[in-house]
Amino acid sequence: MSPTEKWLEKDRQYVSDALKIRFYPLAVKSGKGVVLRDFENNEYIDISAGWAVANIGYGHEKMASALQEQYKTLSFSSNITIPDNQMIQLSEKLAGMLPGEFKKKVWYGLTGSDANDCIAKLIPISAKRPRMISFMGSYHGQTMGSLSLSGHTAQARFVSGANVVKVPYPNPYRPPFGRMENLTQQVIDYIENEMFTTICPPESTAGIIIEAIQSDGGVIVPPDDFLPELRKLCDRHGIYLIVDEVKVGMGRTGKWFAFEHSGIEVDAVSLGKPLGGGVPISAVIARKEILDCGNALHLFTSSGNPISTKAALTNLSIIEEERLIGNVIEQGEYFKKQLFDLQTKHEIIGDVRGKGLALGVELVEDRVTKKPASEKTAAVCYRAFELGLLVFYVGVHSNVIEVTPPLIINRKEIDIAVAILDQAMADVERGNVNMDKVRQYAGW
Ligand SMILES: Cc1ncc(COP(=O)(O)O)c(C=O)c1O
């Protein structure tokens, strides 16, 4: 047994399955830039960034020294009782980043799920209305509050909060009402004319939460006018609009927040994953009235601790100094173009979409019927791993390859990644992949 296999054997023995989404047999020892290494020092280019967390890449020197320094200066303070200056500085910075001329505050947690739990708890209290609306296919987290807001198959085994009504997401590739024309209006009308007039009266609806790009739902980009029309709908009925930017926020789409592409203002935004450059931290930036609706309503002992807030501050300065958002725009366009080229070669690619470095490749058995090619998607990811590329799949039909590389990725690395994807797809199409091995990995 190789050292990597030995670690995986222990992982099978001791680590809870409830914690696992596994696509292939890999355990890692180290990482630098966009490359991860296993215990035999095999190298893998990672275009998942560990579910869009490692946006500044692995092992960034500036981050390493900032964290070491912070640990020596102040390793911990429970900021819920005795605040340190890192958390306060970060709050000022984040509040300044959210568009809108209104008073803002910041809340902290440890992972995207607890940030969306903050939304699930505080929005109804602040609005003094009990109901929330969210979208089918959305993934907001795994805690009870955030899973109640979610509409993904991953949370479907739990019976969740009865106060949340779920409505279709405007998916241009698979229009929820069967036709593409006026997709935005179809969904807005459905909320206003069907939901509001029946089971979800607007006067008892506190907020609508949405992902600006529905990520785990399949990297779905709504029509350009959807968020502006949703904003208007919220304004007509005095409802808060909340955008979950846990995965695509912090520069991944070519702007700090993905919703900024539509030029709207939102009442609250949740952040997580890449915020701490790999150190766990989540946040909600919102209208003061929302986050000040009561004392001690949603807090964790380690909320906003000095290490995680220092990590977030350092992460923000790295993104600015290294002009990573500029790199996202440039490399994102290049990557997408290469994926469109792949589409001309591989019949299995039904759709290529995304913004910046949040890209999705939807695989189908047939371009006309659009039958999801779920097993083949798992096989492409597995084969890509064997060829030295780490990529995951998402989607309510498990058939969308998600491309969310570190924002530092360069053209050469993209070329290698695309060549491996090309080869992996060709191997799957020719039936040259051992499907028994692929099936050992349940994925999701
Ligand atoms: C959009 C979105 N929100 C929230 C979450 C939950 O974040 P976490 O798994 O860090 O709790 C995720 C995780 O994939 C996500 O993609």
CSV table of C-alpha atoms and ligand atoms in Angstrom, one decimal:
chain,number,residue,atom,x,y,z
A,1,MET,CA,0.0,0.0,0.0
A,2,SER,CA,1.3,3.5,-0.9
A,3,PRO,CA,1.5,6.1,1.8
A,4,THR,CA,-1.5,7.9,0.2
A,5,GLU,CA,-3.5,4.6,0.2
A,6,LYS,CA,-2.6,4.1,3.9
A,7,TRP,CA,-3.9,7.5,4.8
A,8,LEU,CA,-7.1,6.8,2.9
A,9,GLU,CA,-7.5,3.5,4.7
A,10,LYS,CA,-7.4,5.3,8.0
A,11,ASP,CA,-9.7,8.0,6.7
A,12,ARG,CA,-12.2,5.2,5.8
A,13,GLN,CA,-11.8,3.8,9.3
A,14,TYR,CA,-12.0,6.9,11.5
A,15,VAL,CA,-13.6,9.9,9.6
A,16,SER,CA,-17.3,10.3,9.5
A,17,ASP,CA,-19.1,9.6,6.2
A,18,ALA,CA,-21.4,12.5,7.0
A,19,LEU,CA,-18.4,14.7,6.3
A,20,LYS,CA,-17.5,13.3,2.9
A,21,ILE,CA,-18.1,14.1,-0.8
A,22,ARG,CA,-15.4,12.1,-2.5
A,23,PHE,CA,-14.7,12.0,-6.2
A,24,TYR,CA,-11.5,10.0,-6.3
A,25,PRO,CA,-8.9,8.3,-4.1
A,26,LEU,CA,-6.7,11.2,-3.1
A,27,ALA,CA,-5.2,12.5,0.1
A,28,VAL,CA,-2.8,15.4,0.1
A,29,LYS,CA,0.3,16.4,2.0
A,30,SER,CA,1.2,19.8,0.7
A,31,GLY,CA,0.3,22.6,-1.7
A,32,LYS,CA,1.9,25.6,-3.4
A,33,GLY,CA,0.2,28.1,-5.8
A,34,VAL,CA,-2.3,26.1,-7.8
A,35,VAL,CA,-0.6,22.7,-7.2
A,36,LEU,CA,-1.4,20.1,-4.6
A,37,ARG,CA,0.9,17.1,-3.8
A,38,ASP,CA,0.0,13.7,-2.5
A,39,PHE,CA,2.2,11.6,-0.2
A,40,GLU,CA,4.2,10.3,-3.1
A,41,ASN,CA,4.8,13.8,-4.3
A,42,ASN,CA,2.6,13.4,-7.4
A,43,GLU,CA,1.5,16.9,-8.5
A,44,TYR,CA,-2.1,17.9,-9.3
A,45,ILE,CA,-3.3,21.2,-10.8
A,46,ASP,CA,-6.3,22.2,-8.7
A,47,ILE,CA,-9.0,24.0,-10.6
A,48,SER,CA,-11.5,23.6,-7.8
A,49,ALA,CA,-9.5,25.6,-5.2
A,50,GLY,CA,-10.9,23.2,-2.6
A,51,TRP,CA,-14.5,24.3,-3.3
A,52,ALA,CA,-13.6,27.9,-4.1
A,53,VAL,CA,-11.7,28.5,-0.9
A,54,ALA,CA,-8.0,28.7,-1.9
A,55,ASN,CA,-8.5,31.8,-4.1
A,56,ILE,CA,-5.0,33.2,-3.4
A,57,GLY,CA,-3.6,29.7,-4.0
A,58,TYR,CA,-1.9,27.4,-1.5
A,59,GLY,CA,0.9,28.4,0.9
A,60,HIS,CA,1.0,32.1,0.2
A,61,GLU,CA,4.1,33.5,1.9
A,62,LYS,CA,2.5,36.8,3.0
A,63,MET,CA,-0.4,35.0,4.6
A,64,ALA,CA,2.0,32.5,6.3
A,65,SER,CA,4.0,35.3,8.0
A,66,ALA,CA,0.9,37.4,8.9
A,67,LEU,CA,-0.6,34.4,10.7
A,68,GLN,CA,2.6,33.6,12.5
A,69,GLU,CA,3.0,37.2,13.6
A,70,GLN,CA,-0.7,37.4,14.7
A,71,TYR,CA,-0.4,34.2,16.7
A,72,LYS,CA,2.6,35.6,18.6
A,73,THR,CA,0.9,39.0,19.2
A,74,LEU,CA,-2.6,37.8,20.2
A,75,SER,CA,-3.6,34.2,19.5
A,76,PHE,CA,-7.1,34.4,20.7
A,77,SER,CA,-9.7,36.7,22.2
A,78,SER,CA,-13.4,35.8,22.3
A,79,ASN,CA,-14.4,38.8,20.3
A,80,ILE,CA,-18.0,38.4,21.4
A,81,THR,CA,-17.0,39.7,24.8
A,82,ILE,CA,-13.6,41.4,24.5
A,83,PRO,CA,-13.0,42.6,20.9
A,84,ASP,CA,-9.5,43.0,19.4
A,85,ASN,CA,-8.6,45.5,16.8
A,86,GLN,CA,-8.3,43.1,13.8
A,87,MET,CA,-12.1,42.3,13.9
A,88,ILE,CA,-12.9,46.0,14.1
A,89,GLN,CA,-10.6,47.0,11.3
A,90,LEU,CA,-12.0,44.2,9.1
A,91,SER,CA,-15.6,45.3,9.8
A,92,GLU,CA,-14.8,48.9,8.7
A,93,LYS,CA,-13.2,47.5,5.5
A,94,LEU,CA,-16.0,45.1,4.7
A,95,ALA,CA,-18.8,47.6,5.5
A,96,GLY,CA,-17.0,50.0,3.0
A,97,MET,CA,-17.1,47.4,0.3
A,98,LEU,CA,-20.8,46.9,0.2
A,99,PRO,CA,-22.5,49.2,-2.3
A,100,GLY,CA,-25.2,51.6,-1.0
A,101,GLU,CA,-25.5,54.8,1.0
A,102,PHE,CA,-26.9,53.3,4.1
A,103,LYS,CA,-25.6,52.4,7.5
A,104,LYS,CA,-23.9,49.0,7.5
A,105,LYS,CA,-22.6,46.5,10.0
A,106,VAL,CA,-20.7,43.2,9.9
A,107,TRP,CA,-21.4,39.9,11.7
A,108,TYR,CA,-18.9,37.0,11.9
A,109,GLY,CA,-19.0,33.2,12.0
A,110,LEU,CA,-16.8,30.3,11.0
A,111,THR,CA,-18.3,28.9,7.8
A,112,GLY,CA,-20.8,29.9,5.1
A,113,SER,CA,-23.6,27.9,6.7
A,114,ASP,CA,-23.6,29.9,9.9
A,115,ALA,CA,-23.6,33.1,8.0
A,116,ASN,CA,-26.8,32.0,6.2
A,117,ASP,CA,-28.1,30.9,9.6
A,118,CYS,CA,-27.6,34.5,10.6
A,119,ILE,CA,-29.9,35.5,7.7
A,120,ALA,CA,-32.4,32.8,8.5
A,121,LYS,CA,-32.7,34.0,12.1
A,122,LEU,CA,-32.2,37.8,11.9
A,123,ILE,CA,-34.1,38.8,8.8
A,124,PRO,CA,-37.5,37.6,10.1
A,125,ILE,CA,-36.9,39.2,13.4
A,126,SER,CA,-35.7,42.5,11.9
A,127,ALA,CA,-38.6,42.7,9.4
A,128,LYS,CA,-41.1,41.5,12.0
A,129,ARG,CA,-42.4,39.1,9.3
A,130,PRO,CA,-42.1,35.3,9.6
A,131,ARG,CA,-41.6,34.1,6.0
A,132,MET,CA,-38.6,33.8,3.7
A,133,ILE,CA,-38.4,33.0,0.0
A,134,SER,CA,-35.4,31.1,-1.6
A,135,PHE,CA,-34.7,29.3,-4.8
A,136,MET,CA,-34.9,25.7,-6.0
A,137,GLY,CA,-31.4,24.4,-6.5
A,138,SER,CA,-29.8,26.9,-4.1
A,139,TYR,CA,-27.2,25.7,-1.6
A,140,HIS,CA,-26.9,27.9,1.5
A,141,GLY,CA,-25.4,25.4,3.9
A,142,GLN,CA,-25.9,22.4,6.2
A,143,THR,CA,-27.0,23.9,9.5
A,144,MET,CA,-30.7,23.7,10.2
A,145,GLY,CA,-31.3,27.4,9.4
A,146,SER,CA,-29.2,27.4,6.2
A,147,LEU,CA,-30.5,24.1,5.0
A,148,SER,CA,-34.0,25.4,5.5
A,149,LEU,CA,-33.2,28.1,3.0
A,150,SER,CA,-31.6,25.7,0.6
A,151,GLY,CA,-33.3,24.0,-2.3
A,152,HIS,CA,-30.6,21.5,-3.3
A,153,THR,CA,-30.8,17.7,-3.4
A,154,ALA,CA,-27.9,17.7,-0.9
A,155,GLN,CA,-30.3,18.9,1.9
A,156,ALA,CA,-33.4,17.0,0.7
A,157,ARG,CA,-33.2,14.3,3.3
A,158,PHE,CA,-34.0,16.8,6.0
A,159,VAL,CA,-37.4,18.2,6.7
A,160,SER,CA,-36.6,21.9,7.2
A,161,GLY,CA,-38.2,25.1,8.4
A,162,ALA,CA,-41.8,25.6,7.4
A,163,ASN,CA,-41.4,29.3,7.0
A,164,VAL,CA,-39.4,29.1,3.7
A,165,VAL,CA,-41.1,29.0,0.3
A,166,LYS,CA,-39.0,27.8,-2.6
A,167,VAL,CA,-39.4,29.2,-6.1
A,168,PRO,CA,-37.8,28.2,-9.4
A,169,TYR,CA,-34.4,29.7,-10.4
A,170,PRO,CA,-34.3,31.3,-13.8
A,171,ASN,CA,-32.1,28.7,-15.5
A,172,PRO,CA,-31.6,29.7,-19.2
A,173,TYR,CA,-30.4,26.2,-20.2
A,174,ARG,CA,-33.3,24.4,-18.5
A,175,PRO,CA,-36.1,27.1,-18.2
A,176,PRO,CA,-38.3,26.0,-15.3
A,177,PHE,CA,-41.5,26.8,-17.1
A,178,GLY,CA,-40.4,25.2,-20.4
A,179,ARG,CA,-39.8,28.3,-22.5
A,180,MET,CA,-36.9,30.8,-22.7
A,181,GLU,CA,-38.7,34.0,-23.8
A,182,ASN,CA,-39.2,36.5,-20.9
A,183,LEU,CA,-37.6,34.1,-18.5
A,184,THR,CA,-37.1,36.8,-15.9
A,185,GLN,CA,-40.7,37.9,-16.1
A,186,GLN,CA,-42.0,34.4,-15.9
A,187,VAL,CA,-40.2,33.9,-12.5
A,188,ILE,CA,-41.1,37.3,-11.2
A,189,ASP,CA,-44.7,36.8,-12.2
A,190,TYR,CA,-44.8,33.4,-10.5
A,191,ILE,CA,-43.6,34.9,-7.2
A,192,GLU,CA,-45.9,37.9,-7.4
A,193,ASN,CA,-49.0,36.3,-9.0
A,194,GLU,CA,-48.9,32.8,-7.6
A,195,MET,CA,-46.9,32.8,-4.4
A,196,PHE,CA,-47.9,36.2,-3.0
A,197,THR,CA,-51.6,35.7,-3.8
A,198,THR,CA,-51.7,32.2,-2.2
A,199,ILE,CA,-49.3,30.6,0.4
A,200,CYS,CA,-46.8,33.4,0.9
A,201,PRO,CA,-48.4,36.8,1.4
A,202,PRO,CA,-45.9,39.6,0.8
A,203,GLU,CA,-46.9,41.4,4.1
A,204,SER,CA,-45.7,38.3,6.0
A,205,THR,CA,-42.5,37.9,3.8
A,206,ALA,CA,-39.3,39.2,5.4
A,207,GLY,CA,-36.7,38.4,2.8
A,208,ILE,CA,-35.7,36.8,-0.5
A,209,ILE,CA,-32.3,35.1,-0.5
A,210,ILE,CA,-30.5,34.2,-3.8
A,211,GLU,CA,-27.2,33.2,-5.2
A,212,ALA,CA,-26.1,35.7,-7.9
A,213,ILE,CA,-24.7,32.6,-9.7
A,214,GLN,CA,-26.3,29.4,-8.5
A,215,SER,CA,-23.2,27.4,-7.8
A,216,ASP,CA,-23.8,24.0,-6.3
A,217,GLY,CA,-27.1,24.0,-8.2
A,218,GLY,CA,-25.0,23.8,-11.4
A,219,VAL,CA,-23.1,27.1,-12.0
A,220,ILE,CA,-26.3,28.7,-13.3
A,221,VAL,CA,-26.1,32.3,-14.4
A,222,PRO,CA,-29.6,34.0,-14.4
A,223,PRO,CA,-30.5,36.5,-17.2
A,224,ASP,CA,-28.9,39.9,-16.8
A,225,ASP,CA,-32.2,41.6,-15.9
A,226,PHE,CA,-33.2,39.1,-13.2
A,227,LEU,CA,-31.5,40.6,-10.1
A,228,PRO,CA,-32.7,44.1,-11.0
A,229,GLU,CA,-36.3,42.9,-11.5
A,230,LEU,CA,-36.1,40.9,-8.2
A,231,ARG,CA,-34.8,44.1,-6.5
A,232,LYS,CA,-37.8,46.0,-7.8
A,233,LEU,CA,-40.2,43.2,-6.7
A,234,CYS,CA,-38.7,43.4,-3.2
A,235,ASP,CA,-39.0,47.2,-3.2
A,236,ARG,CA,-42.7,47.0,-4.2
A,237,HIS,CA,-43.4,44.9,-1.1
A,238,GLY,CA,-40.9,46.1,1.5
A,239,ILE,CA,-39.0,42.8,1.4
A,240,TYR,CA,-35.3,42.5,2.1
A,241,LEU,CA,-33.0,41.2,-0.7
A,242,ILE,CA,-30.1,39.0,0.5
A,243,VAL,CA,-27.4,37.7,-1.8
A,244,ASP,CA,-25.4,34.6,-0.8
A,245,GLU,CA,-21.9,35.3,-2.1
A,246,VAL,CA,-20.2,32.6,0.0
A,247,LYS,CA,-18.8,30.8,-3.1
A,248,VAL,CA,-18.6,33.4,-5.9
A,249,GLY,CA,-17.9,36.5,-3.8
A,250,MET,CA,-14.5,38.1,-3.1
A,251,GLY,CA,-13.5,38.7,-6.7
A,252,ARG,CA,-14.2,35.4,-8.4
A,253,THR,CA,-16.5,36.7,-11.0
A,254,GLY,CA,-14.4,39.8,-11.8
A,255,LYS,CA,-16.0,42.1,-9.2
A,256,TRP,CA,-15.8,41.9,-5.4
A,257,PHE,CA,-19.4,40.7,-5.3
A,258,ALA,CA,-21.1,38.8,-8.2
A,259,PHE,CA,-24.3,40.8,-7.7
A,260,GLU,CA,-22.4,44.0,-8.7
A,261,HIS,CA,-22.6,42.9,-12.3
A,262,SER,CA,-26.3,43.9,-12.2
A,263,GLY,CA,-25.7,47.3,-10.7
A,264,ILE,CA,-28.2,46.8,-7.8
A,265,GLU,CA,-27.9,47.4,-4.1
A,266,VAL,CA,-28.7,44.6,-1.7
A,267,ASP,CA,-29.8,44.7,2.0
A,268,ALA,CA,-27.4,41.9,3.1
A,269,VAL,CA,-24.7,39.7,1.7
A,270,SER,CA,-23.2,36.5,3.2
A,271,LEU,CA,-19.6,35.6,2.7
A,272,GLY,CA,-17.5,32.6,3.6
A,273,LYS,CA,-15.2,30.1,1.9
A,274,PRO,CA,-12.4,32.3,0.4
A,275,LEU,CA,-12.8,35.2,2.9
A,276,GLY,CA,-9.9,34.0,5.1
A,277,GLY,CA,-7.7,32.7,2.3
A,278,GLY,CA,-8.0,29.2,3.7
A,279,VAL,CA,-8.6,30.1,7.4
A,280,PRO,CA,-12.2,29.5,8.4
A,281,ILE,CA,-14.2,32.7,8.7
A,282,SER,CA,-17.6,33.8,7.4
A,283,ALA,CA,-19.4,37.1,7.5
A,284,VAL,CA,-22.6,38.9,6.9
A,285,ILE,CA,-22.5,42.5,5.8
A,286,ALA,CA,-25.9,44.1,6.1
A,287,ARG,CA,-28.0,47.1,6.9
A,288,LYS,CA,-27.4,48.2,10.5
A,289,GLU,CA,-31.1,47.6,11.4
A,290,ILE,CA,-30.8,43.9,10.4
A,291,LEU,CA,-27.6,43.1,12.3
A,292,ASP,CA,-28.6,45.3,15.3
A,293,CYS,CA,-32.1,43.8,15.8
A,294,GLY,CA,-31.2,42.3,19.1
A,295,ASN,CA,-28.3,41.6,21.5
A,296,ALA,CA,-26.6,38.2,21.6
A,297,LEU,CA,-29.0,36.6,19.0
A,298,HIS,CA,-26.5,34.8,16.9
A,299,LEU,CA,-22.9,34.3,18.1
A,300,PHE,CA,-20.2,31.7,18.5
A,301,THR,CA,-17.3,31.8,21.0
A,302,SER,CA,-14.7,32.0,18.2
A,303,SER,CA,-16.7,34.5,16.0
A,304,GLY,CA,-14.4,37.1,14.5
A,305,ASN,CA,-11.3,35.8,16.4
A,306,PRO,CA,-7.9,37.5,15.8
A,307,ILE,CA,-6.4,34.8,13.7
A,308,SER,CA,-9.3,34.5,11.2
A,309,THR,CA,-9.9,38.2,11.0
A,310,LYS,CA,-6.2,38.8,10.4
A,311,ALA,CA,-6.3,36.2,7.7
A,312,ALA,CA,-9.3,38.0,6.0
A,313,LEU,CA,-7.5,41.4,6.2
A,314,THR,CA,-4.3,39.9,4.7
A,315,ASN,CA,-6.4,38.0,2.1
A,316,LEU,CA,-8.0,41.3,1.0
A,317,SER,CA,-4.7,43.1,0.8
A,318,ILE,CA,-3.2,40.2,-1.3
A,319,ILE,CA,-6.2,40.4,-3.7
A,320,GLU,CA,-5.7,44.2,-4.1
A,321,GLU,CA,-1.8,44.2,-4.3
A,322,GLU,CA,-1.6,41.3,-6.7
A,323,ARG,CA,-4.5,42.8,-8.8
A,324,LEU,CA,-6.2,39.4,-8.7
A,325,ILE,CA,-9.6,40.7,-9.9
A,326,GLY,CA,-7.8,41.9,-13.1
A,327,ASN,CA,-6.4,38.4,-13.5
A,328,VAL,CA,-9.8,36.9,-13.1
A,329,ILE,CA,-11.2,39.0,-15.9
A,330,GLU,CA,-8.3,38.1,-18.2
A,331,GLN,CA,-7.9,34.5,-17.4
A,332,GLY,CA,-11.7,33.9,-17.0
A,333,GLU,CA,-12.3,35.0,-20.6
A,334,TYR,CA,-9.4,32.8,-21.8
A,335,PHE,CA,-10.6,29.8,-19.8
A,336,LYS,CA,-14.1,30.2,-21.1
A,337,LYS,CA,-13.0,30.4,-24.7
A,338,GLN,CA,-10.9,27.2,-24.3
A,339,LEU,CA,-14.0,25.5,-22.9
A,340,PHE,CA,-16.2,26.7,-25.8
A,341,ASP,CA,-13.5,25.2,-28.1
A,342,LEU,CA,-13.8,21.9,-26.2
A,343,GLN,CA,-17.5,22.0,-26.8
A,344,THR,CA,-16.9,22.0,-30.5
A,345,LYS,CA,-14.9,18.7,-30.1
A,346,HIS,CA,-17.1,16.9,-27.6
A,347,GLU,CA,-20.7,16.2,-28.2
A,348,ILE,CA,-21.2,15.4,-24.5
A,349,ILE,CA,-20.8,19.2,-23.6
A,350,GLY,CA,-24.3,20.6,-23.7
A,351,ASP,CA,-23.5,24.0,-22.3
A,352,VAL,CA,-20.6,26.2,-21.2
A,353,ARG,CA,-21.3,29.2,-18.9
A,354,GLY,CA,-20.2,31.4,-16.1
A,355,LYS,CA,-18.6,34.7,-15.2
A,356,GLY,CA,-14.9,35.3,-14.5
A,357,LEU,CA,-13.4,32.2,-12.9
A,358,ALA,CA,-16.8,30.7,-11.8
A,359,LEU,CA,-17.4,28.5,-14.9
A,360,GLY,CA,-19.5,25.5,-15.5
A,361,VAL,CA,-19.5,22.8,-18.1
A,362,GLU,CA,-22.8,20.9,-18.3
A,363,LEU,CA,-22.6,17.3,-19.7
A,364,VAL,CA,-25.5,15.7,-21.5
A,365,GLU,CA,-26.2,12.4,-23.2
A,366,ASP,CA,-27.9,14.2,-26.0
A,367,ARG,CA,-27.8,17.9,-26.9
A,368,VAL,CA,-31.5,17.9,-28.0
A,369,THR,CA,-33.1,16.0,-25.1
A,370,LYS,CA,-30.5,17.5,-22.6
A,371,LYS,CA,-30.6,14.2,-20.6
A,372,PRO,CA,-28.0,14.8,-17.8
A,373,ALA,CA,-24.9,12.7,-18.3
A,374,SER,CA,-24.4,12.2,-14.5
A,375,GLU,CA,-22.3,9.1,-14.6
A,376,LYS,CA,-20.1,10.4,-17.4
A,377,THR,CA,-19.5,13.6,-15.4
A,378,ALA,CA,-18.2,11.5,-12.5
A,379,ALA,CA,-16.1,9.6,-14.9
A,380,VAL,CA,-14.6,12.8,-16.5
A,381,CYS,CA,-13.6,14.1,-13.0
A,382,TYR,CA,-12.2,10.7,-12.0
A,383,ARG,CA,-10.1,10.4,-15.2
A,384,ALA,CA,-8.9,14.0,-14.9
A,385,PHE,CA,-7.6,13.2,-11.5
A,386,GLU,CA,-5.7,10.2,-12.9
A,387,LEU,CA,-4.2,12.6,-15.4
A,388,GLY,CA,-3.2,15.1,-12.8
A,389,LEU,CA,-6.1,17.6,-12.6
A,390,LEU,CA,-8.4,18.2,-9.6
A,391,VAL,CA,-11.9,19.2,-10.6
A,392,PHE,CA,-15.3,18.6,-9.0
A,393,TYR,CA,-18.8,18.4,-10.2
A,394,VAL,CA,-22.0,20.1,-9.0
A,395,GLY,CA,-25.7,20.4,-10.1
A,396,VAL,CA,-29.0,19.0,-8.9
A,397,HIS,CA,-28.4,16.4,-11.6
A,398,SER,CA,-24.7,15.9,-10.7
A,399,ASN,CA,-23.7,16.7,-14.3
A,400,VAL,CA,-21.9,20.0,-14.2
A,401,ILE,CA,-18.1,20.3,-14.1
A,402,GLU,CA,-17.4,23.2,-11.8
A,403,VAL,CA,-14.3,25.3,-12.7
A,404,THR,CA,-13.3,27.5,-9.8
A,405,PRO,CA,-9.5,27.7,-9.8
A,406,PRO,CA,-7.4,29.9,-7.5
A,407,LEU,CA,-7.6,33.4,-8.8
A,408,ILE,CA,-3.8,33.4,-9.3
A,409,ILE,CA,-4.0,30.9,-12.2
A,410,ASN,CA,-2.1,31.7,-15.3
A,411,ARG,CA,-2.5,30.8,-19.0
A,412,LYS,CA,0.0,28.0,-19.0
A,413,GLU,CA,-1.8,26.3,-16.1
A,414,ILE,CA,-5.2,26.8,-17.9
A,415,ASP,CA,-3.7,25.2,-21.0
A,416,ILE,CA,-2.6,22.2,-19.1
A,417,ALA,CA,-6.0,21.9,-17.3
A,418,VAL,CA,-7.9,22.2,-20.6
A,419,ALA,CA,-5.7,19.6,-22.3
A,420,ILE,CA,-6.4,17.2,-19.4
A,421,LEU,CA,-10.1,17.8,-19.6
A,422,ASP,CA,-10.0,17.2,-23.3
A,423,GLN,CA,-8.2,13.9,-22.8
A,424,ALA,CA,-10.5,12.9,-20.0
A,425,MET,CA,-13.6,13.5,-22.1
A,426,ALA,CA,-12.2,11.6,-25.0
A,427,ASP,CA,-11.4,8.7,-22.8
A,428,VAL,CA,-14.9,8.7,-21.3
A,429,GLU,CA,-16.4,9.0,-24.8
A,430,ARG,CA,-14.4,6.0,-26.0
A,431,GLY,CA,-15.3,4.0,-22.9
A,432,ASN,CA,-11.7,3.9,-21.8
A,433,VAL,CA,-12.4,4.6,-18.1
A,434,ASN,CA,-12.9,1.9,-15.5
A,435,MET,CA,-16.5,2.6,-14.4
A,436,ASP,CA,-16.3,0.2,-11.5
A,437,LYS,CA,-13.6,2.4,-9.9
A,438,VAL,CA,-15.6,5.5,-10.6
A,439,ARG,CA,-18.7,4.0,-9.0
A,440,GLN,CA,-16.9,3.5,-5.7
A,441,TYR,CA,-17.0,7.3,-5.3
A,442,ALA,CA,-20.6,8.4,-4.5
A,443,GLY,CA,-19.8,12.0,-5.1
A,444,TRP,CA,-23.1,13.8,-4.6
B,1,LIG,C1,-23.4,29.6,-2.1
B,1,LIG,C2,-23.0,28.8,-0.9
B,1,LIG,N1,-23.5,29.2,0.3
B,1,LIG,C3,-23.2,28.6,1.5
B,1,LIG,C4,-22.4,27.5,1.5
B,1,LIG,C5,-22.1,26.8,2.8
B,1,LIG,O1,-20.8,27.1,3.1
B,1,LIG,P1,-20.0,26.1,4.1
B,1,LIG,O2,-19.9,24.7,3.5
B,1,LIG,O3,-18.6,26.7,4.2
B,1,LIG,O4,-20.7,26.1,5.4
B,1,LIG,C6,-21.9,27.0,0.3
B,1,LIG,C7,-21.1,25.8,0.2
B,1,LIG,O5,-20.8,25.2,-0.8
B,1,LIG,C8,-22.2,27.7,-0.9
B,1,LIG,O6,-21.8,27.3,-2.1
